[in-house]
Amino acid sequence: MSIADDLAKTELFQDLDSVALQKIAAIAKKTEFDEGDTLYQFGDDASDLYFSQKGRIRFSLGVSSRPDRSGAIIDPGHVFGWAALLPENPRRVATAMRVWTQPWTPLPTR
């Protein structure tokens, strides 16, 4: 299955036509992280929206330098990193860490 097909199943992109989905898929860069690797941390610049095709992400909301280590688990097929959609120099409001090793796809927003 293609990235465009997988994106079409998400809440954010489900109403887009195939041409728009193909354009989004064309700018996506598939990247892999190992279990325990951090994708981004609280306070980082937010320039990409993320789509996890497979694998799981621990999403921990942060307050200053003390993020909540329990966090929510984001399952495959979800878009996350919404701070990147905010205008004017957005910052991450959480820490995202890989808890199961599989490909994920960043979607540049700038």
mmCIF file of N, CA, C and O in Angstrom:
data_model
loop_
_atom_site.group_PDB
_atom_site.id
_atom_site.type_symbol
_atom_site.label_atom_id
_atom_site.label_comp_id
_atom_site.label_asym_id
_atom_site.label_seq_id
_atom_site.Cartn_x
_atom_site.Cartn_y
_atom_site.Cartn_z
ATOM 1 N N MET A 1 0.837 -1.166 0.000
ATOM 2 C CA MET A 1 0.000 0.000 0.000
ATOM 3 C C MET A 1 0.895 1.246 0.000
ATOM 4 O O MET A 1 1.919 1.289 0.650
ATOM 5 N N SER A 2 0.487 2.297 -0.692
ATOM 6 C CA SER A 2 1.290 3.509 -0.812
ATOM 7 C C SER A 2 1.028 4.462 0.355
ATOM 8 O O SER A 2 0.038 4.340 1.075
ATOM 9 N N ILE A 3 1.918 5.443 0.513
ATOM 10 C CA ILE A 3 1.728 6.461 1.542
ATOM 11 C C ILE A 3 0.416 7.201 1.296
ATOM 12 O O ILE A 3 -0.345 7.460 2.221
ATOM 13 N N ALA A 4 0.129 7.533 0.039
ATOM 14 C CA ALA A 4 -1.119 8.241 -0.289
ATOM 15 C C ALA A 4 -2.337 7.424 0.137
ATOM 16 O O ALA A 4 -3.296 7.978 0.691
ATOM 17 N N ASP A 5 -2.308 6.126 -0.098
ATOM 18 C CA ASP A 5 -3.422 5.257 0.312
ATOM 19 C C ASP A 5 -3.585 5.252 1.828
ATOM 20 O O ASP A 5 -4.701 5.316 2.345
ATOM 21 N N ASP A 6 -2.453 5.191 2.542
ATOM 22 C CA ASP A 6 -2.500 5.191 4.004
ATOM 23 C C ASP A 6 -2.979 6.541 4.543
ATOM 24 O O ASP A 6 -3.766 6.593 5.490
ATOM 25 N N LEU A 7 -2.517 7.642 3.947
ATOM 26 C CA LEU A 7 -2.957 8.967 4.379
ATOM 27 C C LEU A 7 -4.457 9.150 4.193
ATOM 28 O O LEU A 7 -5.118 9.801 4.997
ATOM 29 N N ALA A 8 -4.996 8.572 3.131
ATOM 30 C CA ALA A 8 -6.431 8.693 2.840
ATOM 31 C C ALA A 8 -7.294 8.096 3.953
ATOM 32 O O ALA A 8 -8.463 8.448 4.083
ATOM 33 N N LYS A 9 -6.729 7.238 4.774
ATOM 34 C CA LYS A 9 -7.467 6.595 5.862
ATOM 35 C C LYS A 9 -7.440 7.412 7.156
ATOM 36 O O LYS A 9 -8.113 7.061 8.112
ATOM 37 N N THR A 10 -6.661 8.502 7.174
ATOM 38 C CA THR A 10 -6.559 9.298 8.392
ATOM 39 C C THR A 10 -7.665 10.350 8.434
ATOM 40 O O THR A 10 -8.176 10.783 7.409
ATOM 41 N N GLU A 11 -8.016 10.757 9.648
ATOM 42 C CA GLU A 11 -9.063 11.765 9.832
ATOM 43 C C GLU A 11 -8.696 13.085 9.150
ATOM 44 O O GLU A 11 -9.539 13.723 8.528
ATOM 45 N N LEU A 12 -7.436 13.475 9.241
ATOM 46 C CA LEU A 12 -7.001 14.750 8.680
ATOM 47 C C LEU A 12 -7.097 14.782 7.154
ATOM 48 O O LEU A 12 -7.485 15.789 6.573
ATOM 49 N N PHE A 13 -6.763 13.690 6.502
ATOM 50 C CA PHE A 13 -6.658 13.679 5.044
ATOM 51 C C PHE A 13 -7.768 12.913 4.328
ATOM 52 O O PHE A 13 -7.778 12.842 3.103
ATOM 53 N N GLN A 14 -8.702 12.344 5.043
ATOM 54 C CA GLN A 14 -9.701 11.455 4.436
ATOM 55 C C GLN A 14 -10.578 12.100 3.373
ATOM 56 O O GLN A 14 -11.089 11.415 2.483
ATOM 57 N N ASP A 15 -10.756 13.414 3.412
ATOM 58 C CA ASP A 15 -11.632 14.074 2.444
ATOM 59 C C ASP A 15 -10.897 14.627 1.219
ATOM 60 O O ASP A 15 -11.521 15.234 0.348
ATOM 61 N N LEU A 16 -9.582 14.424 1.155
ATOM 62 C CA LEU A 16 -8.817 14.913 0.012
ATOM 63 C C LEU A 16 -8.951 13.967 -1.178
ATOM 64 O O LEU A 16 -9.080 12.756 -1.012
ATOM 65 N N ASP A 17 -8.867 14.529 -2.376
ATOM 66 C CA ASP A 17 -8.915 13.685 -3.569
ATOM 67 C C ASP A 17 -7.541 13.055 -3.807
ATOM 68 O O ASP A 17 -6.548 13.416 -3.168
ATOM 69 N N SER A 18 -7.477 12.121 -4.718
ATOM 70 C CA SER A 18 -6.242 11.362 -4.951
ATOM 71 C C SER A 18 -5.102 12.244 -5.457
ATOM 72 O O SER A 18 -3.939 11.986 -5.153
ATOM 73 N N VAL A 19 -5.415 13.301 -6.199
ATOM 74 C CA VAL A 19 -4.367 14.206 -6.695
ATOM 75 C C VAL A 19 -3.692 14.908 -5.515
ATOM 76 O O VAL A 19 -2.461 14.977 -5.438
ATOM 77 N N ALA A 20 -4.484 15.440 -4.590
ATOM 78 C CA ALA A 20 -3.930 16.113 -3.412
ATOM 79 C C ALA A 20 -3.129 15.137 -2.551
ATOM 80 O O ALA A 20 -2.041 15.476 -2.065
ATOM 81 N N LEU A 21 -3.644 13.937 -2.368
ATOM 82 C CA LEU A 21 -2.935 12.934 -1.567
ATOM 83 C C LEU A 21 -1.592 12.567 -2.200
ATOM 84 O O LEU A 21 -0.592 12.402 -1.508
ATOM 85 N N GLN A 22 -1.555 12.458 -3.514
ATOM 86 C CA GLN A 22 -0.307 12.147 -4.212
ATOM 87 C C GLN A 22 0.712 13.277 -4.048
ATOM 88 O O GLN A 22 1.909 13.032 -3.901
ATOM 89 N N LYS A 23 0.237 14.522 -4.059
ATOM 90 C CA LYS A 23 1.146 15.665 -3.867
ATOM 91 C C LYS A 23 1.740 15.657 -2.461
ATOM 92 O O LYS A 23 2.929 15.927 -2.282
ATOM 93 N N ILE A 24 0.926 15.351 -1.478
ATOM 94 C CA ILE A 24 1.425 15.270 -0.101
ATOM 95 C C ILE A 24 2.416 14.109 0.024
ATOM 96 O O ILE A 24 3.494 14.258 0.600
ATOM 97 N N ALA A 25 2.064 12.975 -0.535
ATOM 98 C CA ALA A 25 2.946 11.796 -0.475
ATOM 99 C C ALA A 25 4.287 12.079 -1.157
ATOM 100 O O ALA A 25 5.329 11.588 -0.719
ATOM 101 N N ALA A 26 4.270 12.896 -2.205
ATOM 102 C CA ALA A 26 5.496 13.185 -2.950
ATOM 103 C C ALA A 26 6.513 13.982 -2.124
ATOM 104 O O ALA A 26 7.717 13.881 -2.366
ATOM 105 N N ILE A 27 6.056 14.779 -1.155
ATOM 106 C CA ILE A 27 7.002 15.547 -0.336
ATOM 107 C C ILE A 27 7.370 14.828 0.959
ATOM 108 O O ILE A 27 8.256 15.273 1.686
ATOM 109 N N ALA A 28 6.720 13.720 1.239
ATOM 110 C CA ALA A 28 7.000 12.954 2.456
ATOM 111 C C ALA A 28 8.325 12.207 2.313
ATOM 112 O O ALA A 28 8.676 11.743 1.229
ATOM 113 N N LYS A 29 9.047 12.097 3.420
ATOM 114 C CA LYS A 29 10.326 11.384 3.438
ATOM 115 C C LYS A 29 10.247 10.274 4.480
ATOM 116 O O LYS A 29 10.234 10.552 5.678
ATOM 117 N N LYS A 30 10.196 9.046 4.033
ATOM 118 C CA LYS A 30 10.120 7.926 4.972
ATOM 119 C C LYS A 30 11.438 7.806 5.727
ATOM 120 O O LYS A 30 12.502 7.824 5.147
ATOM 121 N N THR A 31 11.322 7.713 7.046
ATOM 122 C CA THR A 31 12.482 7.639 7.920
ATOM 123 C C THR A 31 12.226 6.567 8.966
ATOM 124 O O THR A 31 11.093 6.342 9.356
ATOM 125 N N GLU A 32 13.285 5.912 9.414
ATOM 126 C CA GLU A 32 13.136 4.898 10.452
ATOM 127 C C GLU A 32 13.938 5.273 11.683
ATOM 128 O O GLU A 32 15.036 5.806 11.575
ATOM 129 N N PHE A 33 13.362 5.012 12.844
ATOM 130 C CA PHE A 33 14.017 5.216 14.121
ATOM 131 C C PHE A 33 13.998 3.905 14.885
ATOM 132 O O PHE A 33 13.124 3.076 14.689
ATOM 133 N N ASP A 34 14.972 3.750 15.766
ATOM 134 C CA ASP A 34 15.019 2.567 16.622
ATOM 135 C C ASP A 34 14.135 2.773 17.838
ATOM 136 O O ASP A 34 13.838 3.908 18.227
ATOM 137 N N GLU A 35 13.745 1.679 18.444
ATOM 138 C CA GLU A 35 12.951 1.755 19.665
ATOM 139 C C GLU A 35 13.696 2.585 20.709
ATOM 140 O O GLU A 35 14.895 2.428 20.906
ATOM 141 N N GLY A 36 12.993 3.518 21.330
ATOM 142 C CA GLY A 36 13.581 4.393 22.331
ATOM 143 C C GLY A 36 14.119 5.701 21.781
ATOM 144 O O GLY A 36 14.417 6.616 22.541
ATOM 145 N N ASP A 37 14.265 5.823 20.449
ATOM 146 C CA ASP A 37 14.728 7.073 19.854
ATOM 147 C C ASP A 37 13.657 8.153 19.991
ATOM 148 O O ASP A 37 12.459 7.872 19.902
ATOM 149 N N THR A 38 14.093 9.382 20.188
ATOM 150 C CA THR A 38 13.189 10.514 20.308
ATOM 151 C C THR A 38 13.035 11.183 18.950
ATOM 152 O O THR A 38 14.027 11.535 18.316
ATOM 153 N N LEU A 39 11.785 11.355 18.498
ATOM 154 C CA LEU A 39 11.518 12.034 17.238
ATOM 155 C C LEU A 39 11.612 13.537 17.419
ATOM 156 O O LEU A 39 12.147 14.251 16.581
ATOM 157 N N TYR A 40 11.058 14.030 18.515
ATOM 158 C CA TYR A 40 11.192 15.430 18.892
ATOM 159 C C TYR A 40 10.920 15.574 20.377
ATOM 160 O O TYR A 40 10.358 14.682 20.998
ATOM 161 N N GLN A 41 11.366 16.706 20.937
ATOM 162 C CA GLN A 41 11.199 16.959 22.366
ATOM 163 C C GLN A 41 10.421 18.249 22.598
ATOM 164 O O GLN A 41 10.398 19.141 21.740
ATOM 165 N N PHE A 42 9.854 18.340 23.766
ATOM 166 C CA PHE A 42 9.157 19.545 24.202
ATOM 167 C C PHE A 42 10.052 20.759 23.951
ATOM 168 O O PHE A 42 11.218 20.760 24.321
ATOM 169 N N GLY A 43 9.500 21.792 23.293
ATOM 170 C CA GLY A 43 10.236 23.026 23.044
ATOM 171 C C GLY A 43 10.983 23.073 21.721
ATOM 172 O O GLY A 43 11.422 24.144 21.314
ATOM 173 N N ASP A 44 11.152 21.931 21.044
ATOM 174 C CA ASP A 44 11.821 21.933 19.736
ATOM 175 C C ASP A 44 11.015 22.735 18.721
ATOM 176 O O ASP A 44 9.793 22.863 18.847
ATOM 177 N N ASP A 45 11.703 23.259 17.700
ATOM 178 C CA ASP A 45 10.994 23.872 16.578
ATOM 179 C C ASP A 45 10.083 22.825 15.950
ATOM 180 O O ASP A 45 10.451 21.652 15.843
ATOM 181 N N ALA A 46 8.911 23.237 15.529
ATOM 182 C CA ALA A 46 7.941 22.317 14.922
ATOM 183 C C ALA A 46 7.806 22.654 13.438
ATOM 184 O O ALA A 46 7.094 23.574 13.065
ATOM 185 N N SER A 47 8.502 21.921 12.587
ATOM 186 C CA SER A 47 8.444 22.194 11.155
ATOM 187 C C SER A 47 7.828 21.054 10.352
ATOM 188 O O SER A 47 7.576 21.213 9.171
ATOM 189 N N ASP A 48 7.602 19.919 10.986
ATOM 190 C CA ASP A 48 7.028 18.769 10.294
ATOM 191 C C ASP A 48 5.823 18.228 11.051
ATOM 192 O O ASP A 48 5.797 18.203 12.272
ATOM 193 N N LEU A 49 4.861 17.773 10.288
ATOM 194 C CA LEU A 49 3.737 16.997 10.784
ATOM 195 C C LEU A 49 4.151 15.548 10.558
ATOM 196 O O LEU A 49 4.837 15.255 9.580
ATOM 197 N N TYR A 50 3.781 14.630 11.421
ATOM 198 C CA TYR A 50 4.222 13.238 11.283
ATOM 199 C C TYR A 50 3.053 12.294 11.046
ATOM 200 O O TYR A 50 1.954 12.520 11.539
ATOM 201 N N PHE A 51 3.358 11.225 10.316
ATOM 202 C CA PHE A 51 2.390 10.167 10.058
ATOM 203 C C PHE A 51 3.073 8.843 10.355
ATOM 204 O O PHE A 51 4.095 8.518 9.759
ATOM 205 N N SER A 52 2.522 8.088 11.288
ATOM 206 C CA SER A 52 3.085 6.788 11.637
ATOM 207 C C SER A 52 2.333 5.711 10.852
ATOM 208 O O SER A 52 1.176 5.425 11.138
ATOM 209 N N GLN A 53 2.994 5.151 9.843
ATOM 210 C CA GLN A 53 2.362 4.104 9.038
ATOM 211 C C GLN A 53 2.275 2.793 9.789
ATOM 212 O O GLN A 53 1.299 2.071 9.676
ATOM 213 N N LYS A 54 3.324 2.485 10.511
ATOM 214 C CA LYS A 54 3.404 1.262 11.297
ATOM 215 C C LYS A 54 4.120 1.652 12.577
ATOM 216 O O LYS A 54 4.759 2.671 12.647
ATOM 217 N N GLY A 55 4.034 0.894 13.584
ATOM 218 C CA GLY A 55 4.763 1.215 14.802
ATOM 219 C C GLY A 55 3.978 2.109 15.737
ATOM 220 O O GLY A 55 2.920 2.622 15.407
ATOM 221 N N ARG A 56 4.511 2.282 16.922
ATOM 222 C CA ARG A 56 3.824 3.037 17.970
ATOM 223 C C ARG A 56 4.741 4.132 18.497
ATOM 224 O O ARG A 56 5.948 3.967 18.568
ATOM 225 N N ILE A 57 4.123 5.232 18.916
ATOM 226 C CA ILE A 57 4.831 6.397 19.428
ATOM 227 C C ILE A 57 4.300 6.709 20.827
ATOM 228 O O ILE A 57 3.094 6.707 21.045
ATOM 229 N N ARG A 58 5.217 6.979 21.770
ATOM 230 C CA ARG A 58 4.797 7.475 23.083
ATOM 231 C C ARG A 58 4.796 8.988 22.991
ATOM 232 O O ARG A 58 5.801 9.607 22.670
ATOM 233 N N PHE A 59 3.656 9.582 23.268
ATOM 234 C CA PHE A 59 3.452 11.023 23.177
ATOM 235 C C PHE A 59 3.277 11.546 24.590
ATOM 236 O O PHE A 59 2.277 11.258 25.250
ATOM 237 N N SER A 60 4.276 12.277 25.097
ATOM 238 C CA SER A 60 4.259 12.754 26.474
ATOM 239 C C SER A 60 4.201 14.269 26.492
ATOM 240 O O SER A 60 5.123 14.936 26.025
ATOM 241 N N LEU A 61 3.101 14.803 27.019
ATOM 242 C CA LEU A 61 2.985 16.255 27.151
ATOM 243 C C LEU A 61 4.013 16.739 28.147
ATOM 244 O O LEU A 61 4.248 16.102 29.170
ATOM 245 N N GLY A 62 4.624 17.870 27.851
ATOM 246 C CA GLY A 62 5.685 18.364 28.720
ATOM 247 C C GLY A 62 5.338 19.673 29.374
ATOM 248 O O GLY A 62 4.570 20.464 28.859
ATOM 249 N N VAL A 63 5.929 19.881 30.527
ATOM 250 C CA VAL A 63 5.851 21.153 31.219
ATOM 251 C C VAL A 63 7.289 21.505 31.562
ATOM 252 O O VAL A 63 7.913 20.819 32.365
ATOM 253 N N SER A 64 7.824 22.500 30.885
ATOM 254 C CA SER A 64 9.215 22.890 31.054
ATOM 255 C C SER A 64 10.108 21.689 30.724
ATOM 256 O O SER A 64 9.946 21.077 29.683
ATOM 257 N N SER A 65 11.005 21.336 31.632
ATOM 258 C CA SER A 65 11.916 20.217 31.366
ATOM 259 C C SER A 65 11.440 18.929 32.016
ATOM 260 O O SER A 65 12.192 17.982 32.127
ATOM 261 N N ARG A 66 10.181 18.884 32.443
ATOM 262 C CA ARG A 66 9.662 17.717 33.149
ATOM 263 C C ARG A 66 8.474 17.106 32.404
ATOM 264 O O ARG A 66 7.333 17.249 32.828
ATOM 265 N N PRO A 67 8.717 16.416 31.290
ATOM 266 C CA PRO A 67 7.584 15.814 30.606
ATOM 267 C C PRO A 67 6.988 14.667 31.397
ATOM 268 O O PRO A 67 7.679 14.011 32.172
ATOM 269 N N ASP A 68 5.717 14.451 31.212
ATOM 270 C CA ASP A 68 5.026 13.314 31.828
ATOM 271 C C ASP A 68 5.512 12.057 31.122
ATOM 272 O O ASP A 68 5.254 11.860 29.952
ATOM 273 N N ARG A 69 6.224 11.207 31.815
ATOM 274 C CA ARG A 69 6.829 10.024 31.196
ATOM 275 C C ARG A 69 5.808 8.944 30.845
ATOM 276 O O ARG A 69 6.088 8.061 30.066
ATOM 277 N N SER A 70 4.631 8.985 31.431
ATOM 278 C CA SER A 70 3.659 7.940 31.107
ATOM 279 C C SER A 70 3.146 8.141 29.691
ATOM 280 O O SER A 70 3.280 7.282 28.854
ATOM 281 N N GLY A 71 2.573 9.287 29.402
ATOM 282 C CA GLY A 71 2.155 9.642 28.056
ATOM 283 C C GLY A 71 1.134 8.714 27.435
ATOM 284 O O GLY A 71 0.811 7.661 27.955
ATOM 285 N N ALA A 72 0.622 9.147 26.325
ATOM 286 C CA ALA A 72 -0.326 8.359 25.541
ATOM 287 C C ALA A 72 0.439 7.607 24.459
ATOM 288 O O ALA A 72 1.509 8.037 24.032
ATOM 289 N N ILE A 73 -0.115 6.504 24.015
ATOM 290 C CA ILE A 73 0.482 5.750 22.921
ATOM 291 C C ILE A 73 -0.293 6.061 21.642
ATOM 292 O O ILE A 73 -1.526 5.960 21.606
ATOM 293 N N ILE A 74 0.431 6.467 20.612
ATOM 294 C CA ILE A 74 -0.167 6.731 19.302
ATOM 295 C C ILE A 74 0.050 5.485 18.453
ATOM 296 O O ILE A 74 1.183 5.065 18.220
ATOM 297 N N ASP A 75 -1.031 4.898 18.017
ATOM 298 C CA ASP A 75 -0.974 3.676 17.213
ATOM 299 C C ASP A 75 -0.726 3.984 15.743
ATOM 300 O O ASP A 75 -0.872 5.134 15.305
ATOM 301 N N PRO A 76 -0.386 2.975 14.959
ATOM 302 C CA PRO A 76 -0.170 3.175 13.526
ATOM 303 C C PRO A 76 -1.392 3.793 12.847
ATOM 304 O O PRO A 76 -2.529 3.589 13.274
ATOM 305 N N GLY A 77 -1.121 4.554 11.786
ATOM 306 C CA GLY A 77 -2.192 5.141 10.998
ATOM 307 C C GLY A 77 -2.657 6.496 11.490
ATOM 308 O O GLY A 77 -3.693 6.993 11.048
ATOM 309 N N HIS A 78 -1.901 7.104 12.387
ATOM 310 C CA HIS A 78 -2.293 8.406 12.932
ATOM 311 C C HIS A 78 -1.299 9.496 12.540
ATOM 312 O O HIS A 78 -0.108 9.253 12.405
ATOM 313 N N VAL A 79 -1.827 10.704 12.411
ATOM 314 C CA VAL A 79 -1.028 11.891 12.168
ATOM 315 C C VAL A 79 -0.812 12.565 13.518
ATOM 316 O O VAL A 79 -1.734 12.664 14.321
ATOM 317 N N PHE A 80 0.410 13.034 13.785
ATOM 318 C CA PHE A 80 0.703 13.703 15.042
ATOM 319 C C PHE A 80 1.749 14.794 14.803
ATOM 320 O O PHE A 80 2.316 14.895 13.730
ATOM 321 N N GLY A 81 1.957 15.618 15.808
ATOM 322 C CA GLY A 81 2.877 16.738 15.672
ATOM 323 C C GLY A 81 2.170 17.979 15.149
ATOM 324 O O GLY A 81 2.720 18.769 14.402
ATOM 325 N N TRP A 82 0.923 18.155 15.566
ATOM 326 C CA TRP A 82 0.054 19.211 15.059
ATOM 327 C C TRP A 82 0.603 20.609 15.264
ATOM 328 O O TRP A 82 0.194 21.546 14.567
ATOM 329 N N ALA A 83 1.515 20.823 16.191
ATOM 330 C CA ALA A 83 2.070 22.158 16.423
ATOM 331 C C ALA A 83 2.697 22.730 15.150
ATOM 332 O O ALA A 83 2.742 23.939 14.959
ATOM 333 N N ALA A 84 3.139 21.870 14.247
ATOM 334 C CA ALA A 84 3.749 22.324 12.996
ATOM 335 C C ALA A 84 2.754 23.053 12.095
ATOM 336 O O ALA A 84 3.160 23.765 11.182
ATOM 337 N N LEU A 85 1.478 22.898 12.339
ATOM 338 C CA LEU A 85 0.468 23.566 11.520
ATOM 339 C C LEU A 85 0.171 24.986 12.000
ATOM 340 O O LEU A 85 -0.537 25.730 11.329
ATOM 341 N N LEU A 86 0.710 25.355 13.160
ATOM 342 C CA LEU A 86 0.474 26.686 13.699
ATOM 343 C C LEU A 86 1.376 27.707 13.001
ATOM 344 O O LEU A 86 2.516 27.406 12.676
ATOM 345 N N PRO A 87 0.869 28.915 12.781
ATOM 346 C CA PRO A 87 1.693 29.937 12.124
ATOM 347 C C PRO A 87 2.754 30.514 13.075
ATOM 348 O O PRO A 87 2.644 30.393 14.294
ATOM 349 N N GLU A 88 3.762 31.128 12.494
ATOM 350 C CA GLU A 88 4.753 31.907 13.224
ATOM 351 C C GLU A 88 5.552 31.147 14.275
ATOM 352 O O GLU A 88 5.289 31.228 15.466
ATOM 353 N N ASN A 89 6.528 30.410 13.826
ATOM 354 C CA ASN A 89 7.515 29.762 14.686
ATOM 355 C C ASN A 89 6.945 28.859 15.771
ATOM 356 O O ASN A 89 7.188 29.073 16.966
ATOM 357 N N PRO A 90 6.198 27.862 15.403
ATOM 358 C CA PRO A 90 5.638 26.968 16.419
ATOM 359 C C PRO A 90 6.714 26.143 17.128
ATOM 360 O O PRO A 90 7.765 25.873 16.575
ATOM 361 N N ARG A 91 6.412 25.771 18.351
ATOM 362 C CA ARG A 91 7.286 24.927 19.168
ATOM 363 C C ARG A 91 6.529 23.671 19.563
ATOM 364 O O ARG A 91 5.307 23.668 19.667
ATOM 365 N N ARG A 92 7.266 22.610 19.798
ATOM 366 C CA ARG A 92 6.666 21.352 20.245
ATOM 367 C C ARG A 92 6.125 21.499 21.660
ATOM 368 O O ARG A 92 6.765 22.099 22.515
ATOM 369 N N VAL A 93 4.942 20.938 21.889
ATOM 370 C CA VAL A 93 4.310 20.995 23.210
ATOM 371 C C VAL A 93 4.387 19.639 23.916
ATOM 372 O O VAL A 93 3.798 19.451 24.964
ATOM 373 N N ALA A 94 5.118 18.717 23.306
ATOM 374 C CA ALA A 94 5.227 17.368 23.858
ATOM 375 C C ALA A 94 6.530 16.743 23.378
ATOM 376 O O ALA A 94 7.242 17.305 22.552
ATOM 377 N N THR A 95 6.807 15.563 23.900
ATOM 378 C CA THR A 95 7.928 14.744 23.446
ATOM 379 C C THR A 95 7.345 13.509 22.786
ATOM 380 O O THR A 95 6.387 12.916 23.299
ATOM 381 N N ALA A 96 7.880 13.138 21.625
ATOM 382 C CA ALA A 96 7.426 11.931 20.920
ATOM 383 C C ALA A 96 8.595 10.961 20.825
ATOM 384 O O ALA A 96 9.670 11.313 20.338
ATOM 385 N N MET A 97 8.379 9.738 21.312
ATOM 386 C CA MET A 97 9.434 8.726 21.336
ATOM 387 C C MET A 97 8.925 7.430 20.714
ATOM 388 O O MET A 97 7.797 7.008 20.954
ATOM 389 N N ARG A 98 9.761 6.798 19.907
ATOM 390 C CA ARG A 98 9.419 5.525 19.271
ATOM 391 C C ARG A 98 9.401 4.436 20.333
ATOM 392 O O ARG A 98 10.370 4.282 21.069
ATOM 393 N N VAL A 99 8.302 3.696 20.431
ATOM 394 C CA VAL A 99 8.242 2.571 21.365
ATOM 395 C C VAL A 99 8.146 1.242 20.635
ATOM 396 O O VAL A 99 8.169 0.195 21.247
ATOM 397 N N TRP A 100 8.060 1.312 19.319
ATOM 398 C CA TRP A 100 8.067 0.102 18.508
ATOM 399 C C TRP A 100 8.679 0.480 17.173
ATOM 400 O O TRP A 100 8.253 1.439 16.543
ATOM 401 N N THR A 101 9.710 -0.211 16.740
ATOM 402 C CA THR A 101 10.478 0.181 15.566
ATOM 403 C C THR A 101 9.776 -0.186 14.269
ATOM 404 O O THR A 101 9.581 -1.350 13.968
ATOM 405 N N GLN A 102 9.372 0.849 13.550
ATOM 406 C CA GLN A 102 8.789 0.710 12.220
ATOM 407 C C GLN A 102 8.932 2.053 11.513
ATOM 408 O O GLN A 102 9.181 3.069 12.158
ATOM 409 N N PRO A 103 8.746 2.110 10.202
ATOM 410 C CA PRO A 103 8.878 3.382 9.495
ATOM 411 C C PRO A 103 7.826 4.396 9.913
ATOM 412 O O PRO A 103 6.712 4.034 10.281
ATOM 413 N N TRP A 104 8.171 5.658 9.856
ATOM 414 C CA TRP A 104 7.223 6.760 10.036
ATOM 415 C C TRP A 104 7.552 7.777 8.976
ATOM 416 O O TRP A 104 8.619 7.759 8.388
ATOM 417 N N THR A 105 6.656 8.660 8.722
ATOM 418 C CA THR A 105 6.820 9.578 7.610
ATOM 419 C C THR A 105 6.568 11.020 8.048
ATOM 420 O O THR A 105 5.464 11.369 8.405
ATOM 421 N N PRO A 106 7.638 11.877 8.016
ATOM 422 C CA PRO A 106 7.409 13.289 8.292
ATOM 423 C C PRO A 106 6.824 13.980 7.064
ATOM 424 O O PRO A 106 7.192 13.671 5.936
ATOM 425 N N LEU A 107 5.923 14.895 7.279
ATOM 426 C CA LEU A 107 5.291 15.653 6.204
ATOM 427 C C LEU A 107 5.658 17.124 6.403
ATOM 428 O O LEU A 107 5.109 17.772 7.289
ATOM 429 N N PRO A 108 6.601 17.656 5.621
ATOM 430 C CA PRO A 108 7.040 19.043 5.821
ATOM 431 C C PRO A 108 5.885 20.024 5.717
ATOM 432 O O PRO A 108 5.029 19.889 4.842
ATOM 433 N N THR A 109 5.862 20.997 6.600
ATOM 434 C CA THR A 109 4.816 22.014 6.570
ATOM 435 C C THR A 109 5.363 23.374 6.176
ATOM 436 O O THR A 109 4.605 24.311 6.028
ATOM 437 N N ARG A 110 6.663 23.486 6.007
ATOM 438 C CA ARG A 110 7.272 24.757 5.614
ATOM 439 C C ARG A 110 8.307 24.555 4.556
ATOM 440 O O ARG A 110 8.949 23.628 4.434
#
